[in-house]
JSON list of C-alpha atoms and ligand atoms in Angstrom, two decimals:
[
{"chain": "A", "resi": 1, "resn": "MET", "atom": "CA", "xyz": [0.05, -0.16, 0.04]},
{"chain": "A", "resi": 2, "resn": "PHE", "atom": "CA", "xyz": [1.59, 3.24, 1.16]},
{"chain": "A", "resi": 3, "resn": "ASP", "atom": "CA", "xyz": [4.90, 4.21, 2.76]},
{"chain": "A", "resi": 4, "resn": "ILE", "atom": "CA", "xyz": [4.49, 7.58, 3.89]},
{"chain": "A", "resi": 5, "resn": "VAL", "atom": "CA", "xyz": [7.38, 9.73, 4.58]},
{"chain": "A", "resi": 6, "resn": "GLY", "atom": "CA", "xyz": [8.27, 12.52, 6.64]},
{"chain": "A", "resi": 7, "resn": "ASP", "atom": "CA", "xyz": [9.79, 15.80, 5.69]},
{"chain": "A", "resi": 8, "resn": "VAL", "atom": "CA", "xyz": [12.93, 15.25, 3.94]},
{"chain": "A", "resi": 9, "resn": "HIS", "atom": "CA", "xyz": [14.23, 18.86, 3.76]},
{"chain": "A", "resi": 10, "resn": "GLY", "atom": "CA", "xyz": [17.14, 18.07, 1.37]},
{"chain": "A", "resi": 11, "resn": "CYS", "atom": "CA", "xyz": [18.27, 14.96, 3.09]},
{"chain": "A", "resi": 12, "resn": "PHE", "atom": "CA", "xyz": [18.86, 12.91, -0.13]},
{"chain": "A", "resi": 13, "resn": "GLN", "atom": "CA", "xyz": [21.04, 10.63, 0.98]},
{"chain": "A", "resi": 14, "resn": "GLU", "atom": "CA", "xyz": [18.89, 9.58, 3.93]},
{"chain": "A", "resi": 15, "resn": "LEU", "atom": "CA", "xyz": [15.99, 9.46, 1.72]},
{"chain": "A", "resi": 16, "resn": "ASP", "atom": "CA", "xyz": [18.18, 7.29, -0.67]},
{"chain": "A", "resi": 17, "resn": "ALA", "atom": "CA", "xyz": [18.90, 4.81, 2.35]},
{"chain": "A", "resi": 18, "resn": "LEU", "atom": "CA", "xyz": [15.22, 4.77, 3.42]},
{"chain": "A", "resi": 19, "resn": "LEU", "atom": "CA", "xyz": [13.85, 4.25, 0.00]},
{"chain": "A", "resi": 20, "resn": "THR", "atom": "CA", "xyz": [16.50, 1.20, -0.63]},
{"chain": "A", "resi": 21, "resn": "GLN", "atom": "CA", "xyz": [15.10, -0.24, 3.07]},
{"chain": "A", "resi": 22, "resn": "LEU", "atom": "CA", "xyz": [11.83, -0.27, 1.44]},
{"chain": "A", "resi": 23, "resn": "ASP", "atom": "CA", "xyz": [12.84, -2.08, -1.45]},
{"chain": "A", "resi": 24, "resn": "TYR", "atom": "CA", "xyz": [11.91, 0.82, -4.11]},
{"chain": "A", "resi": 25, "resn": "SER", "atom": "CA", "xyz": [14.35, 1.29, -6.88]},
{"chain": "A", "resi": 26, "resn": "PRO", "atom": "CA", "xyz": [13.50, 4.46, -7.52]},
{"chain": "A", "resi": 27, "resn": "PHE", "atom": "CA", "xyz": [15.03, 4.99, -10.91]},
{"chain": "A", "resi": 28, "resn": "ASN", "atom": "CA", "xyz": [13.26, 1.97, -12.09]},
{"chain": "A", "resi": 29, "resn": "HIS", "atom": "CA", "xyz": [9.86, 2.96, -11.05]},
{"chain": "A", "resi": 30, "resn": "GLN", "atom": "CA", "xyz": [9.16, -0.47, -9.40]},
{"chain": "A", "resi": 31, "resn": "HIS", "atom": "CA", "xyz": [8.36, -1.80, -6.16]},
{"chain": "A", "resi": 32, "resn": "PRO", "atom": "CA", "xyz": [7.99, -5.71, -5.97]},
{"chain": "A", "resi": 33, "resn": "GLN", "atom": "CA", "xyz": [4.67, -5.20, -3.94]},
{"chain": "A", "resi": 34, "resn": "ASN", "atom": "CA", "xyz": [3.54, -2.14, -5.98]},
{"chain": "A", "resi": 35, "resn": "ARG", "atom": "CA", "xyz": [3.69, 0.02, -3.06]},
{"chain": "A", "resi": 36, "resn": "GLN", "atom": "CA", "xyz": [3.75, 3.62, -3.29]},
{"chain": "A", "resi": 37, "resn": "VAL", "atom": "CA", "xyz": [5.54, 6.26, -1.41]},
{"chain": "A", "resi": 38, "resn": "VAL", "atom": "CA", "xyz": [3.50, 9.57, 0.04]},
{"chain": "A", "resi": 39, "resn": "PHE", "atom": "CA", "xyz": [5.43, 12.55, 0.91]},
{"chain": "A", "resi": 40, "resn": "VAL", "atom": "CA", "xyz": [4.32, 14.59, 3.61]},
{"chain": "A", "resi": 41, "resn": "GLY", "atom": "CA", "xyz": [6.01, 17.85, 1.69]},
{"chain": "A", "resi": 42, "resn": "ASP", "atom": "CA", "xyz": [8.59, 19.90, 3.04]},
{"chain": "A", "resi": 43, "resn": "LEU", "atom": "CA", "xyz": [11.23, 18.32, 0.23]},
{"chain": "A", "resi": 44, "resn": "ILE", "atom": "CA", "xyz": [13.72, 21.38, 0.35]},
{"chain": "A", "resi": 45, "resn": "ASP", "atom": "CA", "xyz": [15.62, 23.72, 2.42]},
{"chain": "A", "resi": 46, "resn": "ARG", "atom": "CA", "xyz": [18.10, 23.03, 5.70]},
{"chain": "A", "resi": 47, "resn": "GLY", "atom": "CA", "xyz": [19.76, 19.58, 4.46]},
{"chain": "A", "resi": 48, "resn": "PRO", "atom": "CA", "xyz": [22.43, 19.64, 1.90]},
{"chain": "A", "resi": 49, "resn": "ASP", "atom": "CA", "xyz": [20.72, 18.40, -1.47]},
{"chain": "A", "resi": 50, "resn": "PRO", "atom": "CA", "xyz": [17.53, 19.89, -2.29]},
{"chain": "A", "resi": 51, "resn": "ILE", "atom": "CA", "xyz": [18.00, 19.71, -5.94]},
{"chain": "A", "resi": 52, "resn": "SER", "atom": "CA", "xyz": [18.72, 15.86, -5.89]},
{"chain": "A", "resi": 53, "resn": "THR", "atom": "CA", "xyz": [15.83, 15.39, -3.59]},
{"chain": "A", "resi": 54, "resn": "LEU", "atom": "CA", "xyz": [13.47, 17.33, -5.97]},
{"chain": "A", "resi": 55, "resn": "ARG", "atom": "CA", "xyz": [14.58, 15.26, -9.13]},
{"chain": "A", "resi": 56, "resn": "LEU", "atom": "CA", "xyz": [14.05, 11.95, -7.32]},
{"chain": "A", "resi": 57, "resn": "VAL", "atom": "CA", "xyz": [10.61, 13.01, -5.87]},
{"chain": "A", "resi": 58, "resn": "MET", "atom": "CA", "xyz": [9.69, 14.68, -9.36]},
{"chain": "A", "resi": 59, "resn": "SER", "atom": "CA", "xyz": [10.76, 11.43, -11.15]},
{"chain": "A", "resi": 60, "resn": "MET", "atom": "CA", "xyz": [9.02, 8.95, -8.58]},
{"chain": "A", "resi": 61, "resn": "VAL", "atom": "CA", "xyz": [5.75, 11.14, -8.87]},
{"chain": "A", "resi": 62, "resn": "GLU", "atom": "CA", "xyz": [5.69, 11.27, -12.78]},
{"chain": "A", "resi": 63, "resn": "HIS", "atom": "CA", "xyz": [6.11, 7.55, -12.93]},
{"chain": "A", "resi": 64, "resn": "LYS", "atom": "CA", "xyz": [3.14, 7.09, -10.30]},
{"chain": "A", "resi": 65, "resn": "GLN", "atom": "CA", "xyz": [5.55, 5.45, -7.91]},
{"chain": "A", "resi": 66, "resn": "ALA", "atom": "CA", "xyz": [4.86, 8.19, -5.25]},
{"chain": "A", "resi": 67, "resn": "LEU", "atom": "CA", "xyz": [2.51, 10.81, -4.49]},
{"chain": "A", "resi": 68, "resn": "CYS", "atom": "CA", "xyz": [3.18, 14.08, -2.54]},
{"chain": "A", "resi": 69, "resn": "VAL", "atom": "CA", "xyz": [1.33, 16.96, -0.90]},
{"chain": "A", "resi": 70, "resn": "MET", "atom": "CA", "xyz": [2.73, 20.68, -0.63]},
{"chain": "A", "resi": 71, "resn": "GLY", "atom": "CA", "xyz": [4.53, 21.79, 2.49]},
{"chain": "A", "resi": 72, "resn": "ASN", "atom": "CA", "xyz": [4.96, 25.17, 3.92]},
{"chain": "A", "resi": 73, "resn": "HIS", "atom": "CA", "xyz": [8.96, 25.44, 2.46]},
{"chain": "A", "resi": 74, "resn": "ASP", "atom": "CA", "xyz": [7.61, 23.82, -0.95]},
{"chain": "A", "resi": 75, "resn": "ASP", "atom": "CA", "xyz": [4.68, 26.64, -0.92]},
{"chain": "A", "resi": 76, "resn": "LYS", "atom": "CA", "xyz": [7.44, 29.45, -0.35]},
{"chain": "A", "resi": 77, "resn": "LEU", "atom": "CA", "xyz": [9.58, 28.34, -3.23]},
{"chain": "A", "resi": 78, "resn": "TYR", "atom": "CA", "xyz": [6.83, 27.81, -5.43]},
{"chain": "A", "resi": 79, "resn": "ARG", "atom": "CA", "xyz": [5.66, 31.61, -4.64]},
{"chain": "A", "resi": 80, "resn": "TYR", "atom": "CA", "xyz": [9.20, 32.85, -5.00]},
{"chain": "A", "resi": 81, "resn": "LEU", "atom": "CA", "xyz": [9.21, 31.25, -8.32]},
{"chain": "A", "resi": 82, "resn": "LYS", "atom": "CA", "xyz": [5.78, 32.81, -9.27]},
{"chain": "A", "resi": 83, "resn": "GLY", "atom": "CA", "xyz": [7.38, 36.09, -8.75]},
{"chain": "A", "resi": 84, "resn": "ASN", "atom": "CA", "xyz": [5.74, 36.82, -5.80]},
{"chain": "A", "resi": 85, "resn": "ASN", "atom": "CA", "xyz": [7.67, 39.21, -3.31]},
{"chain": "A", "resi": 86, "resn": "ILE", "atom": "CA", "xyz": [9.30, 36.63, -0.86]},
{"chain": "A", "resi": 87, "resn": "ILE", "atom": "CA", "xyz": [12.08, 37.14, 1.57]},
{"chain": "A", "resi": 88, "resn": "PRO", "atom": "CA", "xyz": [14.31, 33.68, 1.44]},
{"chain": "A", "resi": 89, "resn": "LYS", "atom": "CA", "xyz": [14.91, 32.47, 4.75]},
{"chain": "A", "resi": 90, "resn": "HIS", "atom": "CA", "xyz": [14.82, 29.58, 6.80]},
{"chain": "A", "resi": 91, "resn": "GLY", "atom": "CA", "xyz": [17.09, 27.59, 4.21]},
{"chain": "A", "resi": 92, "resn": "LEU", "atom": "CA", "xyz": [15.40, 28.95, 1.18]},
{"chain": "A", "resi": 93, "resn": "LYS", "atom": "CA", "xyz": [18.26, 30.99, 0.14]},
{"chain": "A", "resi": 94, "resn": "ASP", "atom": "CA", "xyz": [20.32, 28.35, -0.10]},
{"chain": "A", "resi": 95, "resn": "THR", "atom": "CA", "xyz": [17.61, 26.21, -2.15]},
{"chain": "A", "resi": 96, "resn": "ILE", "atom": "CA", "xyz": [17.32, 29.23, -4.54]},
{"chain": "A", "resi": 97, "resn": "ASP", "atom": "CA", "xyz": [21.09, 29.61, -5.12]},
{"chain": "A", "resi": 98, "resn": "LEU", "atom": "CA", "xyz": [21.21, 25.63, -5.93]},
{"chain": "A", "resi": 99, "resn": "LEU", "atom": "CA", "xyz": [18.38, 25.82, -8.41]},
{"chain": "A", "resi": 100, "resn": "LYS", "atom": "CA", "xyz": [19.99, 28.89, -10.14]},
{"chain": "A", "resi": 101, "resn": "LYS", "atom": "CA", "xyz": [22.98, 26.47, -11.01]},
{"chain": "A", "resi": 102, "resn": "GLU", "atom": "CA", "xyz": [20.59, 24.18, -12.90]},
{"chain": "A", "resi": 103, "resn": "PRO", "atom": "CA", "xyz": [19.55, 24.48, -16.47]},
{"chain": "A", "resi": 104, "resn": "GLN", "atom": "CA", "xyz": [16.68, 26.90, -16.89]},
{"chain": "A", "resi": 105, "resn": "ASP", "atom": "CA", "xyz": [14.41, 24.11, -18.06]},
{"chain": "A", "resi": 106, "resn": "PHE", "atom": "CA", "xyz": [14.59, 22.58, -14.67]},
{"chain": "A", "resi": 107, "resn": "GLY", "atom": "CA", "xyz": [13.55, 25.45, -12.63]},
{"chain": "A", "resi": 108, "resn": "ALA", "atom": "CA", "xyz": [10.57, 25.17, -15.09]},
{"chain": "A", "resi": 109, "resn": "LYS", "atom": "CA", "xyz": [9.77, 21.65, -14.20]},
{"chain": "A", "resi": 110, "resn": "VAL", "atom": "CA", "xyz": [10.14, 22.34, -10.70]},
{"chain": "A", "resi": 111, "resn": "PHE", "atom": "CA", "xyz": [7.54, 25.21, -10.73]},
{"chain": "A", "resi": 112, "resn": "GLU", "atom": "CA", "xyz": [5.42, 22.93, -12.57]},
{"chain": "A", "resi": 113, "resn": "PHE", "atom": "CA", "xyz": [5.68, 20.26, -10.21]},
{"chain": "A", "resi": 114, "resn": "LEU", "atom": "CA", "xyz": [4.91, 22.57, -7.27]},
{"chain": "A", "resi": 115, "resn": "HIS", "atom": "CA", "xyz": [1.72, 24.35, -9.14]},
{"chain": "A", "resi": 116, "resn": "ASN", "atom": "CA", "xyz": [0.41, 20.93, -9.37]},
{"chain": "A", "resi": 117, "resn": "LEU", "atom": "CA", "xyz": [0.96, 19.62, -5.76]},
{"chain": "A", "resi": 118, "resn": "PRO", "atom": "CA", "xyz": [-2.35, 19.10, -3.99]},
{"chain": "A", "resi": 119, "resn": "TYR", "atom": "CA", "xyz": [-2.72, 20.23, -0.41]},
{"chain": "A", "resi": 120, "resn": "GLN", "atom": "CA", "xyz": [-3.99, 17.08, 1.21]},
{"chain": "A", "resi": 121, "resn": "LEU", "atom": "CA", "xyz": [-4.80, 13.59, 0.00]},
{"chain": "A", "resi": 122, "resn": "LEU", "atom": "CA", "xyz": [-7.68, 11.06, 0.95]},
{"chain": "A", "resi": 123, "resn": "LEU", "atom": "CA", "xyz": [-6.25, 7.71, 0.54]},
{"chain": "A", "resi": 124, "resn": "ASP", "atom": "CA", "xyz": [-7.46, 3.98, 0.59]},
{"chain": "A", "resi": 125, "resn": "GLU", "atom": "CA", "xyz": [-11.03, 4.71, -0.01]},
{"chain": "A", "resi": 126, "resn": "GLY", "atom": "CA", "xyz": [-11.08, 7.79, 2.56]},
{"chain": "A", "resi": 127, "resn": "ARG", "atom": "CA", "xyz": [-9.44, 5.71, 5.05]},
{"chain": "A", "resi": 128, "resn": "LEU", "atom": "CA", "xyz": [-6.41, 7.76, 5.09]},
{"chain": "A", "resi": 129, "resn": "HIS", "atom": "CA", "xyz": [-5.86, 11.31, 4.93]},
{"chain": "A", "resi": 130, "resn": "VAL", "atom": "CA", "xyz": [-2.25, 13.06, 4.28]},
{"chain": "A", "resi": 131, "resn": "SER", "atom": "CA", "xyz": [-1.27, 16.45, 4.22]},
{"chain": "A", "resi": 132, "resn": "HIS", "atom": "CA", "xyz": [1.62, 18.72, 5.62]},
{"chain": "A", "resi": 133, "resn": "ALA", "atom": "CA", "xyz": [0.49, 19.95, 8.95]},
{"chain": "A", "resi": 134, "resn": "GLY", "atom": "CA", "xyz": [-2.53, 17.68, 9.40]},
{"chain": "A", "resi": 135, "resn": "LEU", "atom": "CA", "xyz": [-6.22, 18.99, 9.32]},
{"chain": "A", "resi": 136, "resn": "PRO", "atom": "CA", "xyz": [-9.07, 18.48, 11.63]},
{"chain": "A", "resi": 137, "resn": "GLU", "atom": "CA", "xyz": [-11.86, 16.18, 10.08]},
{"chain": "A", "resi": 138, "resn": "LYS", "atom": "CA", "xyz": [-14.27, 19.16, 9.29]},
{"chain": "A", "resi": 139, "resn": "LEU", "atom": "CA", "xyz": [-11.51, 20.42, 6.51]},
{"chain": "A", "resi": 140, "resn": "HIS", "atom": "CA", "xyz": [-11.14, 16.85, 4.69]},
{"chain": "A", "resi": 141, "resn": "GLY", "atom": "CA", "xyz": [-11.39, 17.25, 1.14]},
{"chain": "A", "resi": 142, "resn": "ILE", "atom": "CA", "xyz": [-12.40, 20.48, 1.60]},
{"chain": "A", "resi": 143, "resn": "ASN", "atom": "CA", "xyz": [-10.29, 23.23, -1.04]},
{"chain": "A", "resi": 144, "resn": "ASN", "atom": "CA", "xyz": [-10.43, 26.83, 0.55]},
{"chain": "A", "resi": 145, "resn": "SER", "atom": "CA", "xyz": [-8.29, 29.35, 2.03]},
{"chain": "A", "resi": 146, "resn": "LYS", "atom": "CA", "xyz": [-8.75, 27.77, 5.52]},
{"chain": "A", "resi": 147, "resn": "SER", "atom": "CA", "xyz": [-8.07, 24.21, 4.62]},
{"chain": "A", "resi": 148, "resn": "ARG", "atom": "CA", "xyz": [-4.85, 25.36, 2.76]},
{"chain": "A", "resi": 149, "resn": "SER", "atom": "CA", "xyz": [-3.40, 27.41, 5.60]},
{"chain": "A", "resi": 150, "resn": "HIS", "atom": "CA", "xyz": [-4.19, 24.73, 7.82]},
{"chain": "A", "resi": 151, "resn": "SER", "atom": "CA", "xyz": [-2.35, 21.84, 5.87]},
{"chain": "A", "resi": 152, "resn": "LEU", "atom": "CA", "xyz": [0.47, 23.98, 5.54]},
{"chain": "A", "resi": 153, "resn": "TYR", "atom": "CA", "xyz": [1.06, 25.42, 8.90]},
{"chain": "A", "resi": 154, "resn": "GLY", "atom": "CA", "xyz": [-1.25, 23.69, 11.42]},
{"chain": "A", "resi": 155, "resn": "ASP", "atom": "CA", "xyz": [-3.77, 25.51, 13.56]},
{"chain": "A", "resi": 156, "resn": "VAL", "atom": "CA", "xyz": [-2.08, 29.00, 14.25]},
{"chain": "A", "resi": 157, "resn": "ASP", "atom": "CA", "xyz": [-3.32, 32.28, 14.12]},
{"chain": "A", "resi": 158, "resn": "GLY", "atom": "CA", "xyz": [-0.06, 34.59, 13.90]},
{"chain": "A", "resi": 159, "resn": "THR", "atom": "CA", "xyz": [0.82, 34.56, 17.47]},
{"chain": "A", "resi": 160, "resn": "THR", "atom": "CA", "xyz": [4.41, 33.77, 18.22]},
{"chain": "A", "resi": 161, "resn": "ASP", "atom": "CA", "xyz": [6.59, 32.68, 21.55]},
{"chain": "A", "resi": 162, "resn": "ALA", "atom": "CA", "xyz": [9.30, 34.41, 23.20]},
{"chain": "A", "resi": 163, "resn": "ASN", "atom": "CA", "xyz": [11.65, 32.92, 20.68]},
{"chain": "A", "resi": 164, "resn": "GLY", "atom": "CA", "xyz": [9.36, 34.18, 17.61]},
{"chain": "A", "resi": 165, "resn": "LEU", "atom": "CA", "xyz": [8.33, 30.77, 16.72]},
{"chain": "A", "resi": 166, "resn": "PRO", "atom": "CA", "xyz": [4.60, 30.45, 15.92]},
{"chain": "A", "resi": 167, "resn": "ILE", "atom": "CA", "xyz": [2.44, 29.22, 18.54]},
{"chain": "A", "resi": 168, "resn": "ARG", "atom": "CA", "xyz": [0.58, 25.92, 17.02]},
{"chain": "A", "resi": 169, "resn": "LYS", "atom": "CA", "xyz": [-2.77, 25.11, 18.79]},
{"chain": "A", "resi": 170, "resn": "ASP", "atom": "CA", "xyz": [-2.95, 21.17, 19.33]},
{"chain": "A", "resi": 171, "resn": "TRP", "atom": "CA", "xyz": [-6.04, 20.57, 17.13]},
{"chain": "A", "resi": 172, "resn": "ALA", "atom": "CA", "xyz": [-5.15, 16.85, 16.92]},
{"chain": "A", "resi": 173, "resn": "ALA", "atom": "CA", "xyz": [-6.32, 16.55, 20.95]},
{"chain": "A", "resi": 174, "resn": "ASN", "atom": "CA", "xyz": [-9.78, 17.10, 20.20]},
{"chain": "A", "resi": 175, "resn": "TYR", "atom": "CA", "xyz": [-9.51, 14.63, 16.81]},
{"chain": "A", "resi": 176, "resn": "LYS", "atom": "CA", "xyz": [-12.48, 12.32, 16.84]},
{"chain": "A", "resi": 177, "resn": "GLY", "atom": "CA", "xyz": [-12.67, 11.47, 13.27]},
{"chain": "A", "resi": 178, "resn": "SER", "atom": "CA", "xyz": [-12.76, 7.80, 12.02]},
{"chain": "A", "resi": 179, "resn": "ARG", "atom": "CA", "xyz": [-10.03, 8.34, 9.49]},
{"chain": "A", "resi": 180, "resn": "ILE", "atom": "CA", "xyz": [-6.35, 8.05, 10.07]},
{"chain": "A", "resi": 181, "resn": "VAL", "atom": "CA", "xyz": [-4.72, 10.99, 9.67]},
{"chain": "A", "resi": 182, "resn": "VAL", "atom": "CA", "xyz": [-1.19, 11.35, 8.89]},
{"chain": "A", "resi": 183, "resn": "HIS", "atom": "CA", "xyz": [1.17, 14.64, 8.66]},
{"chain": "A", "resi": 184, "resn": "GLY", "atom": "CA", "xyz": [4.75, 16.13, 9.01]},
{"chain": "A", "resi": 185, "resn": "HIS", "atom": "CA", "xyz": [5.50, 19.53, 9.82]},
{"chain": "A", "resi": 186, "resn": "VAL", "atom": "CA", "xyz": [6.46, 19.40, 13.50]},
{"chain": "A", "resi": 187, "resn": "PRO", "atom": "CA", "xyz": [9.63, 17.65, 14.26]},
{"chain": "A", "resi": 188, "resn": "VAL", "atom": "CA", "xyz": [9.55, 15.02, 16.87]},
{"chain": "A", "resi": 189, "resn": "LYS", "atom": "CA", "xyz": [12.38, 12.47, 18.07]},
{"chain": "A", "resi": 190, "resn": "GLU", "atom": "CA", "xyz": [10.06, 9.53, 17.56]},
{"chain": "A", "resi": 191, "resn": "VAL", "atom": "CA", "xyz": [6.71, 9.13, 15.52]},
{"chain": "A", "resi": 192, "resn": "THR", "atom": "CA", "xyz": [3.70, 10.30, 17.69]},
{"chain": "A", "resi": 193, "resn": "ILE", "atom": "CA", "xyz": [0.33, 9.04, 17.89]},
{"chain": "A", "resi": 194, "resn": "LYS", "atom": "CA", "xyz": [-3.02, 10.90, 18.94]},
{"chain": "A", "resi": 195, "resn": "ASN", "atom": "CA", "xyz": [-6.37, 10.13, 18.92]},
{"chain": "A", "resi": 196, "resn": "GLY", "atom": "CA", "xyz": [-5.56, 8.56, 15.35]},
{"chain": "A", "resi": 197, "resn": "VAL", "atom": "CA", "xyz": [-3.25, 11.53, 14.20]},
{"chain": "A", "resi": 198, "resn": "TRP", "atom": "CA", "xyz": [0.44, 10.42, 13.36]},
{"chain": "A", "resi": 199, "resn": "ASP", "atom": "CA", "xyz": [3.37, 12.92, 12.92]},
{"chain": "A", "resi": 200, "resn": "VAL", "atom": "CA", "xyz": [5.61, 11.26, 10.84]},
{"chain": "A", "resi": 201, "resn": "ASP", "atom": "CA", "xyz": [8.64, 14.05, 10.67]},
{"chain": "A", "resi": 202, "resn": "SER", "atom": "CA", "xyz": [11.11, 12.86, 12.77]},
{"chain": "A", "resi": 203, "resn": "GLY", "atom": "CA", "xyz": [13.52, 15.79, 12.23]},
{"chain": "A", "resi": 204, "resn": "CYS", "atom": "CA", "xyz": [16.34, 14.37, 9.77]},
{"chain": "A", "resi": 205, "resn": "ALA", "atom": "CA", "xyz": [17.53, 17.87, 8.96]},
{"chain": "A", "resi": 206, "resn": "PHE", "atom": "CA", "xyz": [18.17, 18.51, 12.84]},
{"chain": "A", "resi": 207, "resn": "GLY", "atom": "CA", "xyz": [20.26, 15.36, 12.96]},
{"chain": "A", "resi": 208, "resn": "ASN", "atom": "CA", "xyz": [17.72, 12.80, 14.06]},
{"chain": "A", "resi": 209, "resn": "LYS", "atom": "CA", "xyz": [16.39, 10.57, 11.48]},
{"chain": "A", "resi": 210, "resn": "LEU", "atom": "CA", "xyz": [14.07, 10.08, 8.32]},
{"chain": "A", "resi": 211, "resn": "THR", "atom": "CA", "xyz": [10.96, 8.03, 9.02]},
{"chain": "A", "resi": 212, "resn": "ALA", "atom": "CA", "xyz": [8.44, 6.17, 6.61]},
{"chain": "A", "resi": 213, "resn": "LEU", "atom": "CA", "xyz": [5.03, 5.40, 8.42]},
{"chain": "A", "resi": 214, "resn": "ARG", "atom": "CA", "xyz": [4.19, 1.96, 6.56]},
{"chain": "A", "resi": 215, "resn": "TYR", "atom": "CA", "xyz": [0.33, 1.79, 5.85]},
{"chain": "A", "resi": 216, "resn": "PRO", "atom": "CA", "xyz": [-1.68, -0.27, 6.39]},
{"chain": "A", "resi": 217, "resn": "GLU", "atom": "CA", "xyz": [0.51, -2.15, 8.77]},
{"chain": "A", "resi": 218, "resn": "MET", "atom": "CA", "xyz": [1.59, 1.12, 10.85]},
{"chain": "A", "resi": 219, "resn": "THR", "atom": "CA", "xyz": [4.89, 0.42, 11.56]},
{"chain": "A", "resi": 220, "resn": "SER", "atom": "CA", "xyz": [7.83, 2.61, 10.94]},
{"chain": "A", "resi": 221, "resn": "VAL", "atom": "CA", "xyz": [11.13, 2.61, 9.41]},
{"chain": "A", "resi": 222, "resn": "SER", "atom": "CA", "xyz": [14.00, 4.97, 9.73]},
{"chain": "A", "resi": 223, "resn": "VAL", "atom": "CA", "xyz": [17.22, 5.64, 8.65]},
{"chain": "A", "resi": 224, "resn": "PRO", "atom": "CA", "xyz": [19.58, 8.18, 11.07]},
{"chain": "A", "resi": 225, "resn": "ALA", "atom": "CA", "xyz": [20.47, 11.30, 9.86]},
{"chain": "A", "resi": 226, "resn": "LEU", "atom": "CA", "xyz": [23.98, 11.49, 8.61]},
{"chain": "A", "resi": 227, "resn": "LYS", "atom": "CA", "xyz": [24.52, 14.69, 10.70]},
{"chain": "A", "resi": 228, "resn": "ASN", "atom": "CA", "xyz": [22.70, 17.78, 11.97]},
{"chain": "A", "resi": 229, "resn": "TYR", "atom": "CA", "xyz": [22.15, 20.09, 9.36]},
{"chain": "A", "resi": 230, "resn": "MET", "atom": "CA", "xyz": [20.89, 22.66, 11.66]},
{"chain": "A", "resi": 231, "resn": "PRO", "atom": "CA", "xyz": [23.98, 23.03, 14.11]},
{"chain": "A", "resi": 232, "resn": "GLY", "atom": "CA", "xyz": [22.92, 25.85, 16.81]},
{"chain": "A", "resi": 233, "resn": "HIS", "atom": "CA", "xyz": [19.50, 25.29, 16.35]},
{"chain": "A", "resi": 234, "resn": "PRO", "atom": "CA", "xyz": [17.65, 23.39, 19.04]},
{"chain": "A", "resi": 235, "resn": "PHE", "atom": "CA", "xyz": [15.85, 20.56, 17.75]},
{"chain": "A", "resi": 236, "resn": "GLY", "atom": "CA", "xyz": [12.77, 21.74, 15.52]},
{"chain": "A", "resi": 237, "resn": "ASP", "atom": "CA", "xyz": [13.62, 25.43, 16.41]},
{"chain": "A", "resi": 238, "resn": "SER", "atom": "CA", "xyz": [12.62, 26.87, 13.06]},
{"chain": "A", "resi": 239, "resn": "PRO", "atom": "CA", "xyz": [9.24, 27.48, 11.34]},
{"chain": "B", "resi": 1, "resn": "MN", "atom": "MN1", "xyz": [9.25, 20.98, 7.62]}
]
């Protein structure tokens, strides 16, 4: 069925190792049991190789070996490429500098790929919901500004804590839906489960690990980060 991969953030070597461990041969576009990867978004920024990550994920999506939803970092790159006035920070400047070294048609392909990314996916006949930051049940299948914002950033209202980081409300604490909800966005040391809501972002860019949650088995497979790509930042300390 599905292997749901948490925020990759340019950690290409770890992604390659994880996919190999899960029996994918990404450039042959085959899996022996016809499983599919689902990326929860945030493919870029922070880690060392956002370009190879994009190239691989775009190829897997094109060959229907993977699905992917939009993360807040992907969305920001999309808006930058669209020509919006974006201040590149939180690693986006590095991604843009690397992208500029690529042939121009690659940039156009990245733009097209990001343009087509959904914000949320309902899979397995509606039993499984995937988005970047997770969605409460009333927003499942709804495409409006509220659902798009929640799927990118979670339940935030613009307030920040003493360190300037957005305060996220714990919407999963009230989740009573029957669907399994899987998301990334919030780095955690281990996969967490709350009321059927799973967080699979195990903070690879922060030196922890990259995780895939296998569905429907609900077991996880991880590879350790090769290094901490965010030295000086406490674990998860960045939007
Ligand atoms: Mn992220």
